[in-house]
Coordinates of N, CA and C in Angstrom, one line a residue:
X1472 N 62.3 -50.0 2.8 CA 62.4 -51.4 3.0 C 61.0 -52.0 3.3
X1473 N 60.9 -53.1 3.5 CA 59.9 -53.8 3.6 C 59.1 -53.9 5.2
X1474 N 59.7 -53.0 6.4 CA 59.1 -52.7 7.1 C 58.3 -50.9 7.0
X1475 N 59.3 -50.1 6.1 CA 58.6 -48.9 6.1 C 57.2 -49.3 4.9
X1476 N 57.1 -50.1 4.1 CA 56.3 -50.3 3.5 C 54.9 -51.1 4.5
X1477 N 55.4 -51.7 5.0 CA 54.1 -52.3 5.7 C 54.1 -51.1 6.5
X1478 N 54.6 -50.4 7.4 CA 53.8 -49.0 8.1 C 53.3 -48.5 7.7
X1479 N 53.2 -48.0 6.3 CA 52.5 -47.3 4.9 C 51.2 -48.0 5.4
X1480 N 51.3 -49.5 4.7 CA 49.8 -50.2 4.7 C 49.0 -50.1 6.0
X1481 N 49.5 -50.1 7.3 CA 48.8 -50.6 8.2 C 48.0 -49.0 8.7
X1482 N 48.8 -48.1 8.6 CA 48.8 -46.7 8.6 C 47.7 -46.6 7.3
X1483 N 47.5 -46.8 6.8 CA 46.3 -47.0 5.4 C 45.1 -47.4 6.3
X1484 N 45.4 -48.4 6.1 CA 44.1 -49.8 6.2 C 43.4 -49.2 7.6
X1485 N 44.3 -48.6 8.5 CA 43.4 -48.8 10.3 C 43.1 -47.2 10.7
X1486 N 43.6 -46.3 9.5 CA 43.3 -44.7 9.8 C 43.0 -44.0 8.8
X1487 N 43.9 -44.0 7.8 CA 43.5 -43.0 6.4 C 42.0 -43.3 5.9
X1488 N 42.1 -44.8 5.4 CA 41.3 -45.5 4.5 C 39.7 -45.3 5.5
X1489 N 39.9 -45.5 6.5 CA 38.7 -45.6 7.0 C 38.0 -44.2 7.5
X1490 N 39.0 -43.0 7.6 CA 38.7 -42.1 8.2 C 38.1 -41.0 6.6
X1491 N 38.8 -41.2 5.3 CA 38.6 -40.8 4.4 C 37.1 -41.2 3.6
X1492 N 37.1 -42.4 3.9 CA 35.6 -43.2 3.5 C 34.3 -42.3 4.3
X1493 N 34.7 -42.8 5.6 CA 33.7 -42.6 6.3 C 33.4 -40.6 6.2
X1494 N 34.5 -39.8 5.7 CA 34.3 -38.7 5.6 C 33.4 -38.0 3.6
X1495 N 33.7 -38.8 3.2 CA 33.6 -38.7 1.9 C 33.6 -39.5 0.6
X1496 N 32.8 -40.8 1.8 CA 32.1 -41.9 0.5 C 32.9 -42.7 0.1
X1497 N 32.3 -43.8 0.1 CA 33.3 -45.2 -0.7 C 34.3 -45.1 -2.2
X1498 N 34.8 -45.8 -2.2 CA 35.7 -46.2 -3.1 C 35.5 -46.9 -4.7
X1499 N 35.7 -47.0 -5.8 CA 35.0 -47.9 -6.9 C 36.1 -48.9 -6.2
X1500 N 35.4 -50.4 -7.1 CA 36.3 -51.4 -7.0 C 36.6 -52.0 -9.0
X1501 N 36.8 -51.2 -9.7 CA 36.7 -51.2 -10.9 C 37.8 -52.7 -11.4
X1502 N 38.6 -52.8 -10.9 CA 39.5 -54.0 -11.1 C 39.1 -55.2 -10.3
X1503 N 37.9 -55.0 -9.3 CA 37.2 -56.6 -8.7 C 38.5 -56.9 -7.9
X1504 N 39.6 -56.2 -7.0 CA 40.6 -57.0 -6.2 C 40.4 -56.1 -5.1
X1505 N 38.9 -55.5 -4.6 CA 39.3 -55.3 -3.3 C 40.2 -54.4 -2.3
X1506 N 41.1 -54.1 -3.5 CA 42.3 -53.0 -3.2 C 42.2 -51.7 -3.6
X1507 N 42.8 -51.0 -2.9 CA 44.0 -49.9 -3.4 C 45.5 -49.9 -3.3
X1508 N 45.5 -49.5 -5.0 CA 47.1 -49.8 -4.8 C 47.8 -48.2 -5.0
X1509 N 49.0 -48.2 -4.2 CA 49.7 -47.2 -4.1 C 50.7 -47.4 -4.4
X1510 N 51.5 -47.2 -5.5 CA 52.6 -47.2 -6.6 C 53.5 -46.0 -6.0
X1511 N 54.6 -46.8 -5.6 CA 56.0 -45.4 -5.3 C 56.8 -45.8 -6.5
X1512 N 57.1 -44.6 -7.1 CA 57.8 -44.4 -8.2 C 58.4 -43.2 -8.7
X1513 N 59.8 -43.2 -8.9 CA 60.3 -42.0 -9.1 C 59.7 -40.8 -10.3
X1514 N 58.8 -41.2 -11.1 CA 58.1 -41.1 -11.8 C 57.1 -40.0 -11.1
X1515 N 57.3 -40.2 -10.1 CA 56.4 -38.5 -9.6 C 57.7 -37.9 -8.5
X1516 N 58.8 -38.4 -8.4 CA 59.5 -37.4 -8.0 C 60.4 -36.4 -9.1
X1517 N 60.0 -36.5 -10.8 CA 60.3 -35.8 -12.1 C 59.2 -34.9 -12.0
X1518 N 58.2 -35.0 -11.3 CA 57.2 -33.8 -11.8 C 57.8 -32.8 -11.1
X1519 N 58.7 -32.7 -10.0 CA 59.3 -31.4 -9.7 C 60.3 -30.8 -9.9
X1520 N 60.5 -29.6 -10.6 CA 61.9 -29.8 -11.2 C 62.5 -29.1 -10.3
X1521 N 64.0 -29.5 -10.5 CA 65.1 -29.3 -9.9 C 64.7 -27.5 -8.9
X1522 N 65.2 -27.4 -7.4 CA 65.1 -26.2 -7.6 C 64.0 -25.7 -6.7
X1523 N 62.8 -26.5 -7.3 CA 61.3 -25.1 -7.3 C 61.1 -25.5 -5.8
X1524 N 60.4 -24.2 -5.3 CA 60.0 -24.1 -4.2 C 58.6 -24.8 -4.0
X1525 N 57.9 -25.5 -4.3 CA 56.7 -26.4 -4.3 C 57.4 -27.7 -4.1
X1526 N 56.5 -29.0 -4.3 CA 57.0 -30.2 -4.4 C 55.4 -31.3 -4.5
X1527 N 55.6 -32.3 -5.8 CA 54.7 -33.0 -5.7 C 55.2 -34.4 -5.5
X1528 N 54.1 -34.7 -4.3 CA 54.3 -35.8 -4.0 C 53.6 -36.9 -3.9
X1529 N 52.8 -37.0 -4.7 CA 51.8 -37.9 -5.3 C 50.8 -37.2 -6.4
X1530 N 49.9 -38.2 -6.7 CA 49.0 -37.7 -7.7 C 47.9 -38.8 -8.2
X1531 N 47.2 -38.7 -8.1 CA 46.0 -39.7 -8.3 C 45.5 -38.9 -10.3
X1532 N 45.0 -40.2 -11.1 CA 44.8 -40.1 -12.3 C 43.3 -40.4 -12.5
X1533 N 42.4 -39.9 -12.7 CA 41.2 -39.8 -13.3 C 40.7 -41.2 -14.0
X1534 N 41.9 -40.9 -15.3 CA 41.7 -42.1 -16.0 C 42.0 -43.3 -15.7
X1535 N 42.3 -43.6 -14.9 CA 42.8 -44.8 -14.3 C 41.4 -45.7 -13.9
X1536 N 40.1 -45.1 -13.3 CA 39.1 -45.5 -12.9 C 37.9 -45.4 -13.9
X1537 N 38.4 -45.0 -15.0 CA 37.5 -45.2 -16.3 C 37.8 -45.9 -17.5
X1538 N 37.0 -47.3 -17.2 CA 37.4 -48.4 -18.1 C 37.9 -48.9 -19.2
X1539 N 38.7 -49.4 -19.5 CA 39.7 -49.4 -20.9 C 39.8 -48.5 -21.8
X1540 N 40.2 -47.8 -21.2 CA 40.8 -45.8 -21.8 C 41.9 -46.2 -22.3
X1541 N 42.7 -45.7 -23.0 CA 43.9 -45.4 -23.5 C 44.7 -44.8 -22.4
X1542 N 45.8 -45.0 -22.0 CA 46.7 -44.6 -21.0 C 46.3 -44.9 -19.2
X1543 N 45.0 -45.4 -19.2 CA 44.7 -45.7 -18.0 C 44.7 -47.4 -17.5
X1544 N 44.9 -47.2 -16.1 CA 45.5 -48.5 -15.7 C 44.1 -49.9 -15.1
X1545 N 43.2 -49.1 -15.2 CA 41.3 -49.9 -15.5 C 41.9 -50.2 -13.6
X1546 N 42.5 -49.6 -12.6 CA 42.7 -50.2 -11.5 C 42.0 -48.8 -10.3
X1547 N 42.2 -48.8 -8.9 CA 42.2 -48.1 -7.9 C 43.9 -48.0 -7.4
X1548 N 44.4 -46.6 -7.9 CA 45.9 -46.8 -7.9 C 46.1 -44.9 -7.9
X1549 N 46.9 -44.8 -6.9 CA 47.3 -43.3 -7.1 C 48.9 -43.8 -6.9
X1550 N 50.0 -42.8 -7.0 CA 50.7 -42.7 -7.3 C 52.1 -41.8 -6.3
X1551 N 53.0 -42.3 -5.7 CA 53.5 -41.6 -5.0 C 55.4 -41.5 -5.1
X1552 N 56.0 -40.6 -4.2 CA 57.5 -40.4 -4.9 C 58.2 -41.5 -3.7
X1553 N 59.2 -41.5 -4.4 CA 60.4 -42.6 -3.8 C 61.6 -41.9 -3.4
X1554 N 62.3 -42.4 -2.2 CA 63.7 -41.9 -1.6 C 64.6 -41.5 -2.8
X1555 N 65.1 -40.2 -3.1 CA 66.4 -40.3 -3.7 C 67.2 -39.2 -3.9
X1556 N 67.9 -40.0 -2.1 CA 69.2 -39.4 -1.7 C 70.6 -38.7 -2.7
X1557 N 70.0 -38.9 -3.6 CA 71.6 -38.6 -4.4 C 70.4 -37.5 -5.9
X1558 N 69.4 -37.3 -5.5 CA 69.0 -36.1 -6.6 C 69.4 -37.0 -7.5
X1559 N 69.1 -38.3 -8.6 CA 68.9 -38.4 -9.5 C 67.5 -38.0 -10.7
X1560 N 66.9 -37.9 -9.8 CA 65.0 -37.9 -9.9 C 65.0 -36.2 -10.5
X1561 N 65.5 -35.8 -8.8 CA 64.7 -34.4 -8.7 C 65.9 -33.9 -7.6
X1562 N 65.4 -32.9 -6.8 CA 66.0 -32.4 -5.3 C 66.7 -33.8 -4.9
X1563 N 67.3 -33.7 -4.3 CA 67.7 -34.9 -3.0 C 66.5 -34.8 -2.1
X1564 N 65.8 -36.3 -2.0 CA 64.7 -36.5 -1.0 C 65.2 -38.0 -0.3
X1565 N 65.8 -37.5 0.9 CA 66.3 -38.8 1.6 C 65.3 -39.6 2.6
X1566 N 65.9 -41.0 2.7 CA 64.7 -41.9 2.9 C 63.7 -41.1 4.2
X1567 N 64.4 -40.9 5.6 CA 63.8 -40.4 6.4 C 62.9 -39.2 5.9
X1568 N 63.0 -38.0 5.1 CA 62.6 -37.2 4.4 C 61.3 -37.8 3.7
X1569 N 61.6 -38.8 3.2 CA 60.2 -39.7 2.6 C 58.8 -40.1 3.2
X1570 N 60.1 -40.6 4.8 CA 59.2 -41.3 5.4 C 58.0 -40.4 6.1
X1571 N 58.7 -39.1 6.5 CA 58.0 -38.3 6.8 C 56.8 -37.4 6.0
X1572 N 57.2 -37.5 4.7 CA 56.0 -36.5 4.3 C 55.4 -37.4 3.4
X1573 N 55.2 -38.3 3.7 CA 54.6 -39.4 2.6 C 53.2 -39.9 3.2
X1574 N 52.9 -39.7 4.5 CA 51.9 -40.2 4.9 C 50.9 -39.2 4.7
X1575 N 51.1 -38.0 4.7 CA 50.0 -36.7 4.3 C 49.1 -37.3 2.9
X1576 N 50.2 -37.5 2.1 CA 50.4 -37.4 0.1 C 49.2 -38.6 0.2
X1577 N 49.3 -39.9 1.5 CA 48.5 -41.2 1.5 C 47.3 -40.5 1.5
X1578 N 46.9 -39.8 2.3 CA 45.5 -39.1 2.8 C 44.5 -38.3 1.5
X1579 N 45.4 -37.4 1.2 CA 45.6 -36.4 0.1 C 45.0 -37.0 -1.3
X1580 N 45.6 -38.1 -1.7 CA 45.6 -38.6 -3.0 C 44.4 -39.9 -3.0
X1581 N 43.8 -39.9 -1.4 CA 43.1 -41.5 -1.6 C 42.0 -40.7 -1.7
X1582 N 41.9 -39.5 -1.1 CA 40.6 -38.6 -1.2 C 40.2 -37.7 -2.2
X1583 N 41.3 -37.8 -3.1 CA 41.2 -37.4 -4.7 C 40.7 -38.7 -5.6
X1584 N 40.9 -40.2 -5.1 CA 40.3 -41.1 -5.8 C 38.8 -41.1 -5.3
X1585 N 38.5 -41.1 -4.2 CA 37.1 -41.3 -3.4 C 36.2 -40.4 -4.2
X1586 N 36.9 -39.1 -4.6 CA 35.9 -38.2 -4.9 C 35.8 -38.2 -6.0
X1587 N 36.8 -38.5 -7.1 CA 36.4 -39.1 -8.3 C 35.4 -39.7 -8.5
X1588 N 35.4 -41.2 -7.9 CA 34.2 -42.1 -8.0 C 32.9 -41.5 -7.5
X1589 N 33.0 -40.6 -6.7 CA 31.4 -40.2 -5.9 C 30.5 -39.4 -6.9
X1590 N 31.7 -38.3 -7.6 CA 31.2 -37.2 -8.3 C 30.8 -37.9 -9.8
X1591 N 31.7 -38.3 -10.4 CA 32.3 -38.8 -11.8 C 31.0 -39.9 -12.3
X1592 N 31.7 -40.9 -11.3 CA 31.2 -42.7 -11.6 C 29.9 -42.7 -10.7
X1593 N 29.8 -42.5 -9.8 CA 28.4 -42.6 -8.9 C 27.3 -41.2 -9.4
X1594 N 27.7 -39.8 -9.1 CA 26.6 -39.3 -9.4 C 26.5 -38.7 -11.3
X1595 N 27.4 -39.2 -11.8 CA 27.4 -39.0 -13.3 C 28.1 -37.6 -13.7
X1596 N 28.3 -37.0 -12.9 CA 28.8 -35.0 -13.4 C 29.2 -35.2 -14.4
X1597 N 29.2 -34.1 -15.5 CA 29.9 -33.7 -16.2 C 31.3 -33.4 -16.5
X1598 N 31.6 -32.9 -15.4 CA 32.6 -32.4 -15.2 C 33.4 -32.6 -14.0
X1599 N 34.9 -32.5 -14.1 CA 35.5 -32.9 -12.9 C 35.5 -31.9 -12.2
X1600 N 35.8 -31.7 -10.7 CA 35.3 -30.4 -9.4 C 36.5 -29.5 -10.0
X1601 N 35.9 -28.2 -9.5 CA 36.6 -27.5 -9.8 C 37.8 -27.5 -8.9
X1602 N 39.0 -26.5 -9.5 CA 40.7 -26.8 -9.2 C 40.6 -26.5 -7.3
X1603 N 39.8 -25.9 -7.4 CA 40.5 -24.9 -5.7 C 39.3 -26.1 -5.0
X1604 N 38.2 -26.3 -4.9 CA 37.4 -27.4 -4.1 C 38.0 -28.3 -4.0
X1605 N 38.5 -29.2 -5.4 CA 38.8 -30.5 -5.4 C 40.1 -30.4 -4.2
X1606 N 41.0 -29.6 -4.3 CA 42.4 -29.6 -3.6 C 42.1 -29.1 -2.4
X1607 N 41.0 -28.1 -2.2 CA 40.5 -28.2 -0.8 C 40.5 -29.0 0.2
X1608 N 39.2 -30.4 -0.6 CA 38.9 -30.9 0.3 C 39.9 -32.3 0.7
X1609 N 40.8 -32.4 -0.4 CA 42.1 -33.4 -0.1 C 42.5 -33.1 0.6
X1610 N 42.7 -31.5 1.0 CA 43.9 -31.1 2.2 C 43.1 -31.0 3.4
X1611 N 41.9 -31.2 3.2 CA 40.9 -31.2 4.2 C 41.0 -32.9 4.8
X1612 N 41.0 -34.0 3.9 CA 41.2 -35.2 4.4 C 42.5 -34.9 5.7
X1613 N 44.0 -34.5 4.9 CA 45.0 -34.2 5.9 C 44.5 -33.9 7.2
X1614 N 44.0 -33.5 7.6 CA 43.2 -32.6 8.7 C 42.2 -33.5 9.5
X1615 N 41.4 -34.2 8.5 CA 40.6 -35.2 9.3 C 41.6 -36.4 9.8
X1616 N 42.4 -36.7 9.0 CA 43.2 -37.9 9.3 C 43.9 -37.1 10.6
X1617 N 44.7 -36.0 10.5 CA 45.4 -35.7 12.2 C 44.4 -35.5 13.4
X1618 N 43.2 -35.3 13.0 CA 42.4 -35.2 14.3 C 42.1 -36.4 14.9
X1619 N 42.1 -37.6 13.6 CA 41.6 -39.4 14.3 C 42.8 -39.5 14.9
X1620 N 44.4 -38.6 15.2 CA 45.6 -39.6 15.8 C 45.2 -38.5 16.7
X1621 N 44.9 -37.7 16.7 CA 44.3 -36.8 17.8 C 44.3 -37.5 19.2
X1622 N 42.9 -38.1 19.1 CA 42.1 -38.8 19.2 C 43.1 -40.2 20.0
X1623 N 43.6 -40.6 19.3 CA 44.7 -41.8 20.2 C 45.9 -40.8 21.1
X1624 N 46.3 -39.9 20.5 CA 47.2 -38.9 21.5 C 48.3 -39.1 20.6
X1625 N 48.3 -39.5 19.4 CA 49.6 -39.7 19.0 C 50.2 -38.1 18.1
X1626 N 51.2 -37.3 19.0 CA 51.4 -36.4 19.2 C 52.2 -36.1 17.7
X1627 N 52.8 -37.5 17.0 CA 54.0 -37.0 15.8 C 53.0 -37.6 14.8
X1628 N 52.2 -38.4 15.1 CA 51.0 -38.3 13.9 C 50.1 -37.4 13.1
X1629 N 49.8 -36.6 14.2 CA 49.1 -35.3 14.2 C 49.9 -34.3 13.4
X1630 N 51.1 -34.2 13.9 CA 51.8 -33.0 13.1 C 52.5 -33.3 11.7
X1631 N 52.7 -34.4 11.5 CA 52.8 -35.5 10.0 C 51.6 -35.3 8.8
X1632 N 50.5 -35.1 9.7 CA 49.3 -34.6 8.8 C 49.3 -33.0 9.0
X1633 N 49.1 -32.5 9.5 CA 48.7 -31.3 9.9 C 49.7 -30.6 9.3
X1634 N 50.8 -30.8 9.4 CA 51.9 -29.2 8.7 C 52.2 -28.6 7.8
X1635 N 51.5 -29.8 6.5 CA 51.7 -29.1 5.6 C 50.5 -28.3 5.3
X1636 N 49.2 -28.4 5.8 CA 48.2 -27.7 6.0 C 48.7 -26.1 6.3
X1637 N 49.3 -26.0 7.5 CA 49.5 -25.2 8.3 C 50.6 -24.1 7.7
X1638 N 51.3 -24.9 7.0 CA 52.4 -24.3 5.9 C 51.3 -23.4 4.6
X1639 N 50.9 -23.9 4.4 CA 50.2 -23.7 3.1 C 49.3 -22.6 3.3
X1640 N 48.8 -22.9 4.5 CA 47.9 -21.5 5.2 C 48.0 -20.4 5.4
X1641 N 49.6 -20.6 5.8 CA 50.9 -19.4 6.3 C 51.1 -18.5 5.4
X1642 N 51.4 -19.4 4.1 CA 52.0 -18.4 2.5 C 50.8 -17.8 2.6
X1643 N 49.6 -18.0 2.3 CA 48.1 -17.2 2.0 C 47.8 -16.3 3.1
X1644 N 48.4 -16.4 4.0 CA 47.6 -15.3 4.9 C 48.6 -14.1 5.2
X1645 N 49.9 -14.4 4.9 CA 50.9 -13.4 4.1 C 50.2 -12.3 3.2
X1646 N 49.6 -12.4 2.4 CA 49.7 -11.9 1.5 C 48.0 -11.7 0.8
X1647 N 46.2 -12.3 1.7 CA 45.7 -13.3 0.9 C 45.0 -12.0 -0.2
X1648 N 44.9 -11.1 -0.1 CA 44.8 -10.0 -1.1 C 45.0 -10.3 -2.3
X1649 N 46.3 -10.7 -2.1 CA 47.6 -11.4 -3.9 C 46.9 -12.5 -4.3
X1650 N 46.2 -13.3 -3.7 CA 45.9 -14.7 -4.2 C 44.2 -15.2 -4.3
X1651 N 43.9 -15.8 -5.4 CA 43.2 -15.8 -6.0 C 42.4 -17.1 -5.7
X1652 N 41.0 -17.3 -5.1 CA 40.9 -18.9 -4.9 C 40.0 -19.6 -5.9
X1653 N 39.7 -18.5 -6.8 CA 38.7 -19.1 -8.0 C 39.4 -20.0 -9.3
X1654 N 40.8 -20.2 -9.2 CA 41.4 -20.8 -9.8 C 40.6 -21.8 -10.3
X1655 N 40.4 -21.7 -12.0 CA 39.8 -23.2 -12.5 C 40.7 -24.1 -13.1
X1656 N 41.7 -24.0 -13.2 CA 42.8 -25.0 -14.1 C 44.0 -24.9 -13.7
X1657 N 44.9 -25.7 -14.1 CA 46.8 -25.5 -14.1 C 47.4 -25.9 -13.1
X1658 N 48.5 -26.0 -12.4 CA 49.0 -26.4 -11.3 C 48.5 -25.3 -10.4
X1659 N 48.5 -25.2 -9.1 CA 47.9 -24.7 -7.9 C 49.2 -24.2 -7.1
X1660 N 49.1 -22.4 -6.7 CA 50.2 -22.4 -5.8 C 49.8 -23.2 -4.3
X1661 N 51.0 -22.6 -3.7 CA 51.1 -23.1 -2.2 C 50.1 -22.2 -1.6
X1662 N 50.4 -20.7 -1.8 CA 49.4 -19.6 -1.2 C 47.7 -20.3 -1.8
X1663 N 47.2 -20.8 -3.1 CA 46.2 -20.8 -3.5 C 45.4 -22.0 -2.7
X1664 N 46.5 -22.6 -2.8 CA 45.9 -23.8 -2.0 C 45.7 -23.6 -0.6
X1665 N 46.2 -23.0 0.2 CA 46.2 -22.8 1.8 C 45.1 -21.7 2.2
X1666 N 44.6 -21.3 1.0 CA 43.2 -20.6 0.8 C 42.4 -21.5 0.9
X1667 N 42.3 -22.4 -0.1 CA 41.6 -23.3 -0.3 C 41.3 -24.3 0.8
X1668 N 42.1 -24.3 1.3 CA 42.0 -25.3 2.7 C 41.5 -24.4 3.8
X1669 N 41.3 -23.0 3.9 CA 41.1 -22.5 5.2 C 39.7 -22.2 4.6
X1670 N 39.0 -22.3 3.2 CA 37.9 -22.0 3.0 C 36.8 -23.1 3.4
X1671 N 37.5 -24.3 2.9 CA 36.7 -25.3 3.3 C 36.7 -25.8 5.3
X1672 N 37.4 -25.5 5.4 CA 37.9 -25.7 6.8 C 36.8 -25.2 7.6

C-alpha cells in the first residue's frame, strides 16, 4: 500500500541512496528528472521458476542508461518483485515476505546502477565488470547499508541487510573447494556469490 511504499522511499532517499553514493560514486541523471525510479513488477517475480532454491529479486538493466537503444527505458530505473500471495507469478511471496526482503534488493540493485555509470558512462570501459566483482560489490553495498543502521542501533535494520549476506556466505564455506569465483557469465550460484562477497569483504 501506499504507506509500505513511502517506507521504501524514505528508507531510499535518508540511508541506501546516500550511503551507496558516498561509497561508490554518483548516479547518471540521463532522463534530466533528478530521480531514481524503482519499478515493482511481477515481471521479476517470473524470473524465478516455480520451485528453485535461489530467488531474484530485483535486477537493474544496463541498457536502460544508454540512450535511445532498442528495448531500453533512456531512464535511472531498476526493477523489483511484487507481493503474490496466491503463487500466480512464481512461489507464493506474501506481502510481509516482501516487505522484508525487499529493502536488501533496494541496496543491491541501486549499486549495480551506480556502477554502471562510473565504469561504463564515466570512465568509458569496454566492457561491463566482470560476473563475480560486479555481484560482489552489490552485496557489499548490503553490508555498508546495515553498518549506517548500525550506527543508529536499529537492531531489525541491520539484520534486513545483512542476512542475506550471511546466508550466501554459509552455502560457500560448506563446501568453498566446490566453488568457483572466477565465474565470467550466466546466472551466479548462492555458494558463488557468498564467495564473492567474503572476497571483497
Amino acid at each position: 500500500g501506499p504507506d509500505d511504499l513511502e517506507n521504501f522511499t524514505r528508507q531510499f532517499d535518508e540511508v541506501i541512496y546516500p550511503t551507496v553514493t558516498d561509497a561508490f560514486g554518483g548516479v547518471s541523471d540521463l532522463d534530466g528528472n533528478q530521480r531514481v525510479i524503482i519499478l515493482f513488477t511481477p515481471t521479476v517475480n517470473r524470473l524465478t521458476p516455480k520451485g528453485s532454491d535461489g530467488l531474484v529479486g530485483g535486477f537493474f538493466f544496463g541498457l536502460d542508461l544508454l540512450p535511445q537503444r532498442e528495448g531500453g527505458n533512456d531512464a535511472e530505473i531498476f526493477y523489483a518483485l511484487v507481493p503474490d500471495p496466491d503463487g500466480q507469478f512464481s512461489d507464493p511471496r506474501p506481502k510481509d515476505w516482501v516487505l522484508e526482503a525487499t529493502p536488501a534488493v533496494l541496496a543491491h540493485e541501486f549499486q549495480h546502477m551506480v556502477h554502471f555509470n562510473q565504469r561504463i558512462l564515466v570512465l568509458e570501459a569496454a566492457s561491463t565488470e566482470a560476473i563475480w566483482l560486479n555481484e560482489g560489490l552489490a552485496q557489499m553495498a548490503e553490508e555498508l547499508v546495515a553498518r549506517a543502521y548500525e550506527l543508529d542501533e536499529d537492531a531489525h535494520a541491520v539484520e534486513l541487510f545483512r542476512r542475506g549476506n550471511l546466508q550466501r556466505a554459509r552455502q560457500y564455506l560448506l563446501d568453498p573447494s566446490d566453488v568457483s569465483l572466477l565465474a565470467a557469465e550466466g546466472s551466479w550460484s548462492l555458494e558463488e556469490r557468498g564467495g564473492g562477497w567474503l572476497y571483497v569483504l
